[in-house]
Amino acid sequence: MLPAEFDYAAPASLDEALALLAGGTNIRILAGGQSLLPTLKLRLDRPDLVVDLRKVPELSYIREEDGEIAIGALTTYADLVASDLIDSGVARCLAEAAASVGDLQVRNLGTIGGSLSHADPAADIPAAALALDASLVARSEEGDRTISAGDFFHGLWATALKPSELLREIRFRMPANGGGAYEKLRQAASGFALVGAAAVAEMDGGTIEAMRVALTGVSSGPFRLHALEDRLVGETLSEELVREACDKAGEAIESPLSDAHASAEYRVAMAGVTARRAILRAAGQWR
Amino acid sequence: MNRTIRLAVNGREHSLEVEPRLLLAHLLRDRLDLTGTHIGCETSLCGACTVLVDGRAVKSCTLLAVQAEGRQVTTIEGLAEGAGTEQLHPLQEAFWNEHGLQCGFCTPGMIMTAHQLLEENPEPSEDEIRHGLEGNLCRCTGYQNIVRAVQSAAAELRGG
């Protein structure tokens, strides 16, 4: 099964890649290729040019800088899973989301920047980015533009990125009193989320200081459960509180997805269950 | 426009002219006659086409040949010590001894994925093996003997 013909470029620097993006239309960026290749092979997409980032050296890293974590867009899921830094505090929701993606082979190639830019409505990483309130740094020939995760996702496979822009970095705060978790019900065949919930909690002893919860897989894109978050902030953490707050969480889903894998009713019911599990584990790390 | 790429497959350097859209699986099978790498689902689900690129298991049907430029690719044919001899790799030996295959279609991919698994975790639990092999489907065995084969190879590789 071959993709349709395309031109191919493997620029050696970010600047060279950006010049290519600025100079044409119908261009696709190839990072790990674990979503792009299947799409090209099925000929759901026929780009004129594929710009492969594999030779761009400065895009794969995980760094701690001034209480923030900075992750290069070409960092693979496997790199995230293997990182002790990502397996701690609030970042753990990202580690768990990355570990739940596809399978070993996909995690070896697929990248955090690729997942966010592709914005599949059932992808795991976007929910974690929302729960982390991450900043996504896009670069074009004009320079950097920082987009908050909350403004980044625009529905089915759509993002705030312009055609001339390339996502180059993901940043988020790493508070000392924070915990994170990702919970997911997998679609058995594909491994994508039927329902995925990412939670980040900041605790002051037993009191919930901050809480961010995001869902994926349940509608046209990932989104935060703001009403649920507001219900929990300032309260003393208990299982009863979280259970009660999550009971109706699924009702916040606008136009819940319904397909051969799960009905809308099921997704709505399970949204509350996965959210509860994620919240309790994220906050529980600090009990 | 075709490109010339250099890559090493099973330790041998190759320089090949390829179309950008050519998949690594087709390069291995059709250009290098390494037909041990199987193509099953063609949609990155079944794992039959798994090979190692720089030691990491990847699905060669979901990688362009040009993406492997400058890399070390290992296929099932390159796994045995002194390729071309009768001496099998402990994983190959274990799949044989433990009846880890029936039709054999999934076996090369299973073994390549298991190879990375054991490199990273020489003593995996049964759960870790099952989780590690999630990206490889077998429609014959029910996986029981595949798990046993990986456990047996792990013990052999540890010198047990």
Short mmCIF file of N, CA, C and O in Angstrom, two decimals, chain A residues 10-62:
data_model
loop_
_atom_site.label_atom_id
_atom_site.label_comp_id
_atom_site.label_asym_id
_atom_site.label_seq_id
_atom_site.Cartn_x
_atom_site.Cartn_y
_atom_site.Cartn_z
N ALA A 10 14.24 16.89 3.59
CA ALA A 10 14.69 16.64 4.96
C ALA A 10 15.66 17.75 5.35
O ALA A 10 16.88 17.58 5.30
N PRO A 11 15.12 18.93 5.71
CA PRO A 11 15.98 20.07 6.03
C PRO A 11 16.88 19.77 7.24
O PRO A 11 16.50 19.01 8.13
N ALA A 12 18.05 20.42 7.24
CA ALA A 12 19.03 20.15 8.28
C ALA A 12 18.91 21.10 9.46
O ALA A 12 19.60 20.94 10.46
N SER A 13 18.02 22.10 9.34
CA SER A 13 17.86 23.04 10.46
C SER A 13 16.40 23.49 10.52
O SER A 13 15.64 23.37 9.55
N LEU A 14 16.05 24.05 11.68
CA LEU A 14 14.70 24.56 11.87
C LEU A 14 14.42 25.71 10.89
O LEU A 14 13.34 25.77 10.29
N ASP A 15 15.39 26.58 10.71
CA ASP A 15 15.21 27.72 9.79
C ASP A 15 14.92 27.24 8.37
O ASP A 15 14.06 27.79 7.68
N GLU A 16 15.66 26.23 7.97
CA GLU A 16 15.46 25.69 6.62
C GLU A 16 14.05 25.08 6.50
O GLU A 16 13.37 25.27 5.48
N ALA A 17 13.60 24.41 7.54
CA ALA A 17 12.25 23.82 7.55
C ALA A 17 11.20 24.92 7.45
O ALA A 17 10.22 24.81 6.70
N LEU A 18 11.41 26.01 8.21
CA LEU A 18 10.43 27.10 8.21
C LEU A 18 10.37 27.80 6.86
O LEU A 18 9.30 28.22 6.42
N ALA A 19 11.52 27.91 6.20
CA ALA A 19 11.55 28.52 4.87
C ALA A 19 10.73 27.68 3.89
O ALA A 19 9.99 28.22 3.05
N LEU A 20 10.82 26.36 4.01
CA LEU A 20 10.03 25.48 3.14
C LEU A 20 8.53 25.68 3.40
O LEU A 20 7.73 25.76 2.48
N LEU A 21 8.17 25.77 4.70
CA LEU A 21 6.75 25.95 5.05
C LEU A 21 6.23 27.27 4.51
O LEU A 21 5.10 27.36 4.04
N ALA A 22 7.07 28.30 4.58
CA ALA A 22 6.65 29.63 4.14
C ALA A 22 6.52 29.69 2.62
O ALA A 22 5.78 30.52 2.09
N GLY A 23 7.25 28.80 1.93
CA GLY A 23 7.34 28.91 0.48
C GLY A 23 6.35 28.07 -0.30
O GLY A 23 6.43 28.02 -1.53
N GLY A 24 5.41 27.41 0.37
CA GLY A 24 4.52 26.54 -0.41
C GLY A 24 3.19 26.31 0.27
O GLY A 24 2.93 26.82 1.36
N THR A 25 2.35 25.56 -0.41
CA THR A 25 1.07 25.17 0.18
C THR A 25 0.95 23.65 0.07
O THR A 25 1.74 23.01 -0.61
N ASN A 26 -0.04 23.11 0.71
CA ASN A 26 -0.27 21.66 0.71
C ASN A 26 0.98 20.89 1.13
O ASN A 26 1.43 19.97 0.45
N ILE A 27 1.54 21.33 2.26
CA ILE A 27 2.75 20.72 2.81
C ILE A 27 2.37 19.99 4.10
O ILE A 27 1.56 20.49 4.87
N ARG A 28 2.94 18.82 4.31
CA ARG A 28 2.75 18.13 5.59
C ARG A 28 4.09 17.97 6.26
O ARG A 28 5.10 17.70 5.59
N ILE A 29 4.07 18.12 7.58
CA ILE A 29 5.29 17.96 8.36
C ILE A 29 5.35 16.52 8.87
O ILE A 29 4.38 16.01 9.44
N LEU A 30 6.48 15.88 8.65
CA LEU A 30 6.68 14.50 9.11
C LEU A 30 7.55 14.52 10.36
O LEU A 30 8.70 14.94 10.32
N ALA A 31 6.98 14.09 11.48
CA ALA A 31 7.75 13.98 12.73
C ALA A 31 8.03 12.49 12.92
O ALA A 31 8.94 11.94 12.32
N GLY A 32 7.19 11.79 13.72
CA GLY A 32 7.36 10.35 13.86
C GLY A 32 6.61 9.58 12.78
O GLY A 32 6.89 8.42 12.51
N GLY A 33 5.62 10.23 12.19
CA GLY A 33 4.91 9.63 11.07
C GLY A 33 3.86 8.59 11.43
O GLY A 33 3.27 7.97 10.54
N GLN A 34 3.59 8.40 12.72
CA GLN A 34 2.71 7.30 13.10
C GLN A 34 1.23 7.61 12.86
O GLN A 34 0.40 6.69 12.87
N SER A 35 0.90 8.86 12.63
CA SER A 35 -0.44 9.20 12.13
C SER A 35 -0.37 9.58 10.66
O SER A 35 -1.26 9.24 9.88
N LEU A 36 0.69 10.29 10.27
CA LEU A 36 0.78 10.77 8.89
C LEU A 36 0.91 9.62 7.89
O LEU A 36 0.23 9.60 6.86
N LEU A 37 1.78 8.66 8.20
CA LEU A 37 1.99 7.56 7.24
C LEU A 37 0.71 6.77 6.95
O LEU A 37 0.38 6.54 5.79
N PRO A 38 -0.03 6.35 8.00
CA PRO A 38 -1.29 5.65 7.70
C PRO A 38 -2.26 6.51 6.88
O PRO A 38 -2.93 6.00 5.99
N THR A 39 -2.28 7.80 7.15
CA THR A 39 -3.18 8.70 6.42
C THR A 39 -2.76 8.78 4.94
O THR A 39 -3.61 8.75 4.04
N LEU A 40 -1.46 8.87 4.72
CA LEU A 40 -0.96 8.94 3.33
C LEU A 40 -1.20 7.62 2.61
O LEU A 40 -1.56 7.59 1.43
N LYS A 41 -0.98 6.51 3.32
CA LYS A 41 -1.14 5.20 2.68
C LYS A 41 -2.59 4.94 2.28
O LYS A 41 -2.86 4.33 1.25
N LEU A 42 -3.50 5.40 3.11
CA LEU A 42 -4.92 5.24 2.78
C LEU A 42 -5.38 6.29 1.77
O LEU A 42 -6.52 6.30 1.35
N ARG A 43 -4.45 7.17 1.42
CA ARG A 43 -4.69 8.27 0.47
C ARG A 43 -5.84 9.17 0.91
O ARG A 43 -6.60 9.70 0.09
N LEU A 44 -5.97 9.28 2.24
CA LEU A 44 -6.90 10.25 2.79
C LEU A 44 -6.31 11.65 2.65
O LEU A 44 -7.00 12.64 2.82
N ASP A 45 -5.02 11.69 2.38
CA ASP A 45 -4.33 12.96 2.27
C ASP A 45 -3.29 12.82 1.16
O ASP A 45 -2.66 11.77 1.03
N ARG A 46 -3.17 13.85 0.32
CA ARG A 46 -2.21 13.82 -0.78
C ARG A 46 -1.43 15.13 -0.82
O ARG A 46 -1.70 15.99 -1.65
N PRO A 47 -0.45 15.26 0.07
CA PRO A 47 0.33 16.50 0.07
C PRO A 47 1.24 16.58 -1.16
O PRO A 47 1.59 15.55 -1.75
N ASP A 48 1.60 17.83 -1.53
CA ASP A 48 2.58 18.01 -2.61
C ASP A 48 3.99 17.80 -2.08
O ASP A 48 4.86 17.32 -2.79
N LEU A 49 4.17 18.20 -0.82
CA LEU A 49 5.52 18.13 -0.24
C LEU A 49 5.43 17.61 1.19
O LEU A 49 4.59 18.06 1.97
N VAL A 50 6.31 16.68 1.52
CA VAL A 50 6.45 16.23 2.91
C VAL A 50 7.80 16.74 3.42
O VAL A 50 8.84 16.49 2.82
N VAL A 51 7.72 17.50 4.52
CA VAL A 51 8.95 18.03 5.14
C VAL A 51 9.26 17.18 6.37
O VAL A 51 8.55 17.22 7.37
N ASP A 52 10.32 16.39 6.25
CA ASP A 52 10.71 15.45 7.30
C ASP A 52 11.66 16.17 8.26
O ASP A 52 12.68 16.71 7.85
N LEU A 53 11.31 16.16 9.55
CA LEU A 53 12.12 16.90 10.53
C LEU A 53 13.26 16.07 11.12
O LEU A 53 13.93 16.52 12.04
N ARG A 54 13.49 14.87 10.58
CA ARG A 54 14.42 13.96 11.28
C ARG A 54 15.84 14.50 11.37
O ARG A 54 16.61 14.07 12.23
N LYS A 55 16.22 15.42 10.49
CA LYS A 55 17.59 15.94 10.54
C LYS A 55 17.70 17.25 11.32
O LYS A 55 18.78 17.80 11.47
N VAL A 56 16.56 17.76 11.79
CA VAL A 56 16.60 19.00 12.58
C VAL A 56 17.05 18.62 13.98
O VAL A 56 16.36 17.89 14.69
N PRO A 57 18.21 19.09 14.39
CA PRO A 57 18.82 18.53 15.60
C PRO A 57 18.23 19.08 16.91
O PRO A 57 18.28 18.41 17.93
N GLU A 58 17.66 20.28 16.90
CA GLU A 58 17.40 20.94 18.18
C GLU A 58 15.97 20.76 18.69
O GLU A 58 15.48 21.60 19.43
N LEU A 59 15.31 19.69 18.33
CA LEU A 59 13.90 19.56 18.70
C LEU A 59 13.58 18.38 19.62
O LEU A 59 12.42 18.11 19.89
N SER A 60 14.59 17.66 20.08
CA SER A 60 14.31 16.51 20.94
C SER A 60 15.06 16.66 22.27
O SER A 60 16.28 16.49 22.33
N TYR A 61 14.32 17.02 23.32
CA TYR A 61 14.93 17.21 24.64
C TYR A 61 13.84 17.29 25.70
O TYR A 61 12.68 17.59 25.41
N ILE A 62 14.23 17.00 26.94
CA ILE A 62 13.38 17.23 28.10
C ILE A 62 14.25 17.97 29.11
O ILE A 62 15.28 17.45 29.53
#
